[in-house]
Coordinates of C-alpha atoms in Angstrom, one line a residue:
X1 CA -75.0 -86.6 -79.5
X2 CA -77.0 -84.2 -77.3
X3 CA -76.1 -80.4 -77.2
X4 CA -77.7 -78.4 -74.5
X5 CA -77.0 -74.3 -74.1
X6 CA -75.8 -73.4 -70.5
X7 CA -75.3 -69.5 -69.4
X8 CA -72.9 -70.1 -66.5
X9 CA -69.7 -71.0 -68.6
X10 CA -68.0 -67.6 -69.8
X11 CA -68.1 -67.3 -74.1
X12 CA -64.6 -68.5 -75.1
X13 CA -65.4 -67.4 -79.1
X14 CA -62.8 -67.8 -80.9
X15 CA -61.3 -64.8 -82.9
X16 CA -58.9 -64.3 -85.5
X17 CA -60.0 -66.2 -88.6
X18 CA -58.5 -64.2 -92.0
X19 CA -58.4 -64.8 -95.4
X20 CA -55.2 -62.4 -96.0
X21 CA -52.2 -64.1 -97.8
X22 CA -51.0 -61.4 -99.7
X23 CA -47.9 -60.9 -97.8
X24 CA -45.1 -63.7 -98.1
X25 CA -44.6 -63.5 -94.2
X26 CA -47.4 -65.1 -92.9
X27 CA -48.1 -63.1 -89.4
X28 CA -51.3 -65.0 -88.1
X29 CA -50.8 -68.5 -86.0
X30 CA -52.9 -70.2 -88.2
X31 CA -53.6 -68.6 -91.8
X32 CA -56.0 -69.2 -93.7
X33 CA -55.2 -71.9 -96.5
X34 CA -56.0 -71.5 -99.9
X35 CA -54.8 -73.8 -102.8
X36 CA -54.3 -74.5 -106.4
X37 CA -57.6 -76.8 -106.9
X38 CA -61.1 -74.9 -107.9
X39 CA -62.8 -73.0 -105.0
X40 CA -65.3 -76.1 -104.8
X41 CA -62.5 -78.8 -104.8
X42 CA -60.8 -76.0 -101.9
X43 CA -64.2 -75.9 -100.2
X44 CA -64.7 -79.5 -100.1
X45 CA -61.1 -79.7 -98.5
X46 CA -61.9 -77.3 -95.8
X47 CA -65.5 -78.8 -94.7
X48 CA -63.3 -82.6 -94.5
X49 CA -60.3 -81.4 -93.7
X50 CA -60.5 -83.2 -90.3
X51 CA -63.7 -85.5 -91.1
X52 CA -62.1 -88.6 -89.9
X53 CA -58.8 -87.8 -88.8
X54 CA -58.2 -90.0 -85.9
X55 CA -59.3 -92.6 -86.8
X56 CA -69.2 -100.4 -89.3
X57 CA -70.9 -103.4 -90.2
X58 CA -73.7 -105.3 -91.8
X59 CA -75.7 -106.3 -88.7
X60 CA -79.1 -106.6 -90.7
X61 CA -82.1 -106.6 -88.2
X62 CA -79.7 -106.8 -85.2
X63 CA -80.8 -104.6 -82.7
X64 CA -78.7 -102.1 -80.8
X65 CA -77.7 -102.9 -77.2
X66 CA -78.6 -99.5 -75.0
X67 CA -77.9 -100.3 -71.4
X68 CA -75.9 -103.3 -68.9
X69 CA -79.0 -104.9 -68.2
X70 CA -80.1 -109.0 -69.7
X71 CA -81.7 -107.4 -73.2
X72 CA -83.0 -110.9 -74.0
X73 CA -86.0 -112.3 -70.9
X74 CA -86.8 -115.7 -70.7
X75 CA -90.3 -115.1 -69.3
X76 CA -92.0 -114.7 -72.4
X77 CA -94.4 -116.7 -74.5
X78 CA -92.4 -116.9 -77.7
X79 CA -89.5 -118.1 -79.1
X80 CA -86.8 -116.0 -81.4
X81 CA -84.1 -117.6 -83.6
X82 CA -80.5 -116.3 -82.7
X83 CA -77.5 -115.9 -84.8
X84 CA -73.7 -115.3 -84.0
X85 CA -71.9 -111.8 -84.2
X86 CA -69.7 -109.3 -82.6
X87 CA -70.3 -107.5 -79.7
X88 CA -68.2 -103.4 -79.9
X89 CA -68.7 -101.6 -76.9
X90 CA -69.1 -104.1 -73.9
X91 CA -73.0 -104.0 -73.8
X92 CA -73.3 -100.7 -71.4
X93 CA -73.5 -97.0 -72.8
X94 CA -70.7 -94.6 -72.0
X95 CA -71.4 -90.7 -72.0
X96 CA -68.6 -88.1 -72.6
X97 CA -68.9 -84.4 -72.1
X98 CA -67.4 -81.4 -74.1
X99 CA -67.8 -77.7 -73.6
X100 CA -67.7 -75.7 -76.5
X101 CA -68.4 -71.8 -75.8
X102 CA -71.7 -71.8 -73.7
X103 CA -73.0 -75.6 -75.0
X104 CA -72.8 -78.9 -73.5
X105 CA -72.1 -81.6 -76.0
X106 CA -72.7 -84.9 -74.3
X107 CA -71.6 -87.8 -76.5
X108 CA -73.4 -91.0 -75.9
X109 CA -71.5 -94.5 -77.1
X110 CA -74.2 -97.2 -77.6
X111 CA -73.0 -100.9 -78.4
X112 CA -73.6 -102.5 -81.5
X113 CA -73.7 -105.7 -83.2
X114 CA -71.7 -106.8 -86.3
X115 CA -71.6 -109.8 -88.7
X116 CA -67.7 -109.0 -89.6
X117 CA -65.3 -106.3 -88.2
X118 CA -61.8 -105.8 -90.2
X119 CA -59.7 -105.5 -86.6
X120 CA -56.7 -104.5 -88.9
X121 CA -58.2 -101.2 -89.4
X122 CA -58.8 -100.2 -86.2
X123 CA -55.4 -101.2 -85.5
X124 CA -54.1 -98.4 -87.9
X125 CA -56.8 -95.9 -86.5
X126 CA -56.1 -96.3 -83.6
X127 CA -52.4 -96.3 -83.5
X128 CA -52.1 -93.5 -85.9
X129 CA -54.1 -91.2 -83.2
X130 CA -51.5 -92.5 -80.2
X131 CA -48.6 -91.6 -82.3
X132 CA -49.7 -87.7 -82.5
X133 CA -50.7 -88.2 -78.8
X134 CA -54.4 -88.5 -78.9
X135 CA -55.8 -90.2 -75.9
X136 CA -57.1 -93.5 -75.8
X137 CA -60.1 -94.3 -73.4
X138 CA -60.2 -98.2 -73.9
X139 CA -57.7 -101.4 -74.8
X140 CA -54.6 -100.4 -77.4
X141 CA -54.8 -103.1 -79.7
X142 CA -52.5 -106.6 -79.2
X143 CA -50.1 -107.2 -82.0
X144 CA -51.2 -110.6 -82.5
X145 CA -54.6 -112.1 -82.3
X146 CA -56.3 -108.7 -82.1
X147 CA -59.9 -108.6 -80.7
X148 CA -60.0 -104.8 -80.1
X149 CA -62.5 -102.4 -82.0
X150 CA -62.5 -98.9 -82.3
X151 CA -65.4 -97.2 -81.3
X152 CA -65.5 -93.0 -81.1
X153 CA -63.9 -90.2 -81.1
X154 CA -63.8 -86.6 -80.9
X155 CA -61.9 -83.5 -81.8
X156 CA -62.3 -80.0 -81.6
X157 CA -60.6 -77.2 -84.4
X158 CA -60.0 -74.2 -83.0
X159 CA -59.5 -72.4 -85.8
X160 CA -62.5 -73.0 -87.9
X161 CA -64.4 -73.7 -85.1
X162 CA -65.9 -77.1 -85.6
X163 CA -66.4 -79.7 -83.3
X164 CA -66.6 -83.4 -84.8
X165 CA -67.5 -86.6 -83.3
X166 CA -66.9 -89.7 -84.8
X167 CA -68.6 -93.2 -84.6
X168 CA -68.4 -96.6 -85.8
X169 CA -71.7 -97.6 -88.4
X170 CA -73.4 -100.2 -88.2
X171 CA -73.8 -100.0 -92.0
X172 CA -71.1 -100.6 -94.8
X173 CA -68.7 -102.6 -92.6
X174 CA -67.1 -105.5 -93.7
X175 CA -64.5 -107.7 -93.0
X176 CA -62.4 -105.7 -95.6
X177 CA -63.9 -102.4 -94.6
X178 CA -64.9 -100.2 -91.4
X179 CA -67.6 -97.3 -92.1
X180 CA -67.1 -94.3 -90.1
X181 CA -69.6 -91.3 -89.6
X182 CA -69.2 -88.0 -87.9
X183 CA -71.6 -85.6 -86.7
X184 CA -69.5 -81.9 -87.8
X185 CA -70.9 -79.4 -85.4
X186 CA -70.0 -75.4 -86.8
X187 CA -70.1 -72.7 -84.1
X188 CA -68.1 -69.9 -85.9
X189 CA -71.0 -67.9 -87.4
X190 CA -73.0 -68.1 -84.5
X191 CA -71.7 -69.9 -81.1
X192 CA -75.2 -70.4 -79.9
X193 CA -76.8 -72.2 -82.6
X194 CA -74.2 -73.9 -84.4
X195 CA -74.8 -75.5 -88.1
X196 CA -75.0 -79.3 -88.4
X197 CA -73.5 -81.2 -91.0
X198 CA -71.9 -85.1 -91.8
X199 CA -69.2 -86.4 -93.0
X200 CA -69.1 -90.4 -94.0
X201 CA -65.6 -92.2 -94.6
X202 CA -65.2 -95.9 -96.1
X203 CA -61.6 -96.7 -94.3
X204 CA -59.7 -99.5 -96.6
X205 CA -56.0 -101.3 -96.6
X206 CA -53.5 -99.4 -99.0
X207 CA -50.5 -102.1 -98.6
X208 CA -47.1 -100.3 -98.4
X209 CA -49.1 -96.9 -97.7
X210 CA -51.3 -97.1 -95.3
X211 CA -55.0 -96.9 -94.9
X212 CA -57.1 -95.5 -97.5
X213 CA -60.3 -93.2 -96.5
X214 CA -63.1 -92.8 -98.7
X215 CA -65.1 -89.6 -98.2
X216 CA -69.1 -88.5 -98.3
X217 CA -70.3 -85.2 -97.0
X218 CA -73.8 -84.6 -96.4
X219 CA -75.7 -81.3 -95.2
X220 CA -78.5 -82.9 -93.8
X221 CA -79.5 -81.9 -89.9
X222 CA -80.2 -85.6 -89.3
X223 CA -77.6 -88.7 -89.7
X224 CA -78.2 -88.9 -94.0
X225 CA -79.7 -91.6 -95.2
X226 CA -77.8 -93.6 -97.6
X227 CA -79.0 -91.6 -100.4
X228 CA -78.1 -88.0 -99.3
X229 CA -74.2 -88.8 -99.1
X230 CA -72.1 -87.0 -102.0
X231 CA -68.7 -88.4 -103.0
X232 CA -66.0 -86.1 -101.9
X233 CA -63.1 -87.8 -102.8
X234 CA -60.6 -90.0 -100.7
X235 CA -57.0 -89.3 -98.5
X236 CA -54.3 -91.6 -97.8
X237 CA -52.7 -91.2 -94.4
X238 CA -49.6 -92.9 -93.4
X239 CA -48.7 -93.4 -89.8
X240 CA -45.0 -92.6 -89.5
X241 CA -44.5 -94.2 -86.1
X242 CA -41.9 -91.5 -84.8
X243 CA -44.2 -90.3 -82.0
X244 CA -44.9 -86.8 -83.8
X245 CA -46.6 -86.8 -87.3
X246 CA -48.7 -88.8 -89.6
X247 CA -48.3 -87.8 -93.3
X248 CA -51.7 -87.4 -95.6
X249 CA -52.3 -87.2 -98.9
X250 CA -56.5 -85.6 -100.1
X251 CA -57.7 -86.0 -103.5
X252 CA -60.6 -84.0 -104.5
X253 CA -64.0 -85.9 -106.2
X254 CA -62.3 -86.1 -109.4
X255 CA -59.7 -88.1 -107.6
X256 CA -56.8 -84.6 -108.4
X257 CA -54.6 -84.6 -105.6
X258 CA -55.0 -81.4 -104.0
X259 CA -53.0 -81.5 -100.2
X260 CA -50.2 -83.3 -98.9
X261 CA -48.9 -82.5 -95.5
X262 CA -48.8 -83.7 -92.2
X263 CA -50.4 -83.9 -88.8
X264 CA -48.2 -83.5 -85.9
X265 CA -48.5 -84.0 -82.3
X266 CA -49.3 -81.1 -79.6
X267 CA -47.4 -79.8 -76.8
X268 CA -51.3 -80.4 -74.6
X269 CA -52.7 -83.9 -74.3
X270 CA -55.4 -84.1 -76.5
X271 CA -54.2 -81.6 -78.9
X272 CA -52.3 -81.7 -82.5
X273 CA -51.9 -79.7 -85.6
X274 CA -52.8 -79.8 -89.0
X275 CA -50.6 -78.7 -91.7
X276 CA -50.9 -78.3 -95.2
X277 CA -48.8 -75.4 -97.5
X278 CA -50.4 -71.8 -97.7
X279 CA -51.2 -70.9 -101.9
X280 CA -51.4 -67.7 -103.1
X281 CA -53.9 -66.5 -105.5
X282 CA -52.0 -68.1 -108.5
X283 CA -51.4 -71.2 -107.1
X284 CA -47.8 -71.0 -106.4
X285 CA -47.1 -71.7 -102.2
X286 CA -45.7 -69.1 -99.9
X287 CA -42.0 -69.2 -99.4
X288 CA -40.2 -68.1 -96.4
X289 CA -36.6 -66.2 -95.3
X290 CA -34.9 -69.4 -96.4
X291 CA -37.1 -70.1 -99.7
X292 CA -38.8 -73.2 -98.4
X293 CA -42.9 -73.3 -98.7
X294 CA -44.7 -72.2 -95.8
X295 CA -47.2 -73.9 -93.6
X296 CA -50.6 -73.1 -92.0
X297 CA -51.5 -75.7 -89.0
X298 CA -54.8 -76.0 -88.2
X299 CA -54.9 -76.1 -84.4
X300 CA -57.3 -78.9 -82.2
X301 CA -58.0 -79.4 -79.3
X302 CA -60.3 -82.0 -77.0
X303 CA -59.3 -85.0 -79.0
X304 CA -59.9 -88.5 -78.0
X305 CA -60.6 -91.6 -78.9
X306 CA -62.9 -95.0 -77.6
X307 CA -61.9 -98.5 -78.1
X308 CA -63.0 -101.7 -76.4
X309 CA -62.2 -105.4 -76.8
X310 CA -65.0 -107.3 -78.7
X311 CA -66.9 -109.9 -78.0
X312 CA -69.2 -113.3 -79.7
X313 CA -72.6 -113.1 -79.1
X314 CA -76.0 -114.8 -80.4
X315 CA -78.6 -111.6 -81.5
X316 CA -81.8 -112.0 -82.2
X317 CA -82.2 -112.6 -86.5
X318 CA -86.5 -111.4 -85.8
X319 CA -87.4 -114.7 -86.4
X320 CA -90.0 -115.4 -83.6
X321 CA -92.2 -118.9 -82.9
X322 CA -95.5 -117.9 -80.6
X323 CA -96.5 -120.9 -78.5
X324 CA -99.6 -121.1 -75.5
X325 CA -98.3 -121.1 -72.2

């Protein structure tokens, strides 16, 4: 992802961010949210809280495919051994731009190779960001015989003023598990120069449930090596195929389950809410006129997601013969 200042869009900075719950009647659009679980566990929540929302691969030495052109010349005087994987992204970058405030994020998609791919869970991904009406640049996946990856995606929160992108990595993917990071860009404190940070998530099958998303946050300014991720604890999300919500369920790092809630479709393309129940200082949730808990939603904008169908090719294993011409 490159991110490039301009000066001829007009600053659209956000305003209206409060931490004021004292009253039961909640006046702003989108308050705050504060919860039972300790101010890390709450902290942990609020720097995730979208990590992965819409929504691989042990490739080894397999290289990463960059443009449409033949990658693999004939006209040389060696020979390398070959070996069989999947092809996710049809062998040509595609670039994607987003304005947020005065910068230019251009996301780049580059194809990469995989040994296994688990096609069921970018089947769930996938579907559970159409059902809250995220768009879809790419094939929707076929009910039978699947062959479709997911690739990227994006989303912007308004409220907190993060933008994250999401891709597929090429590390920690099985055929049991797809390995998802996202690049967490934070322009609230200063527009201009916003803060970097990652968020890693392990996406598994929960039979009856759903899928199952295991979480790392990192605060490195550079995609983390393996080392620099931090367990953050996991969510469930359930796709509840009615066209408007997907229901979610985060536990903290010491697996305590500190949010269940919803997201729910936007009246916009591209946009949805996040809601979760607003705590008071004692841990007891706001209640309304008719004694029911209240809800803040978290407001995005600019979602969407990549896919593409996949395909079998032979990669180079770095196994070369020489031989005189």
């Amino acid at each position: 992802m490159d991110v490039k200042a301009i000066n001829s869009i007009s600053n659209l900075n956000f305003k209206g961010k409060t931490n004021n719950h004292k009253n039961k009647k909640i006046q702003n659009n989108y308050p705050q949210q504060t919860s039972p679980a300790s101010k890390d566990s709450a902290k942990a929540l609020r720097n995730m809280m979208y990590g992965l929302m819409l929504l691989g691969a042990t490739a080894g030495s397999a290289p990463m495919i960059t443009s449409c052109e033949d990658q693999f010349s004939e006209a040389t005087a060696h020979a390398e051994a070959y070996a069989w994987a999947w092809g996710i992204g049809g062998g040509c970058d595609k670039n994607d731009t987003t304005i947020i405030h005065d910068t230019i994020i251009n996301t780049i998609i580059k194809p990469i190779y995989v040994k296994e791919y688990p096609f069921h869970l970018a089947d769930s991904l996938i579907r559970q960001g159409l059902n809250i009406g995220v768009d879809l640049d790419g094939p929707i996946p076929a009910d039978e015989n699947n062959d479709v990856a997911f690739v990227a995606s994006k989303a912007h929160n308004r409220y907190d003023d993060k933008y994250y992108e999401t891709h597929v990595d090429s590390v920690g993917t099985n055929k049991n598990t797809l390995t998802l990071v996202t690049k967490v860009l934070d322009f609230y404190e200063n527009p201009e120069s916003p803060k970097t940070s990652w968020l890693k998530a392990e996406v598994t099958d929960v039979p009856g449930r759903g899928i199952k998303l295991t979480r790392y946050t990192s605060n490195s300014t550079t995609k983390p090596e393996e080392w620099q991720w931090n367990y953050a604890g996991y969510e469930v999300r359930t796709n509840n195929r009615n066209g408007q919500t997907n229901t979610k369920s985060v536990f903290d790092n010491n697996d305590n389950l500190i949010w269940k809630g919803e997201y729910r479709r936007g009246e916009n393309p591209g946009t949805f809410m996040y809601g979760t129940f607003v705590y008071d200082e004692d841990g007891n949730p706001y209640l309304d006129e008719d004694g029911n808990p209240q809800v803040a939603y978290y407001d995005f904008d600019k979602a969407k997601m990549w896919s593409d169908k996949v395909t079998i090719e032979q990669i180079p294993t770095g196994t070369i013969t020489y031989f005189d011409k």
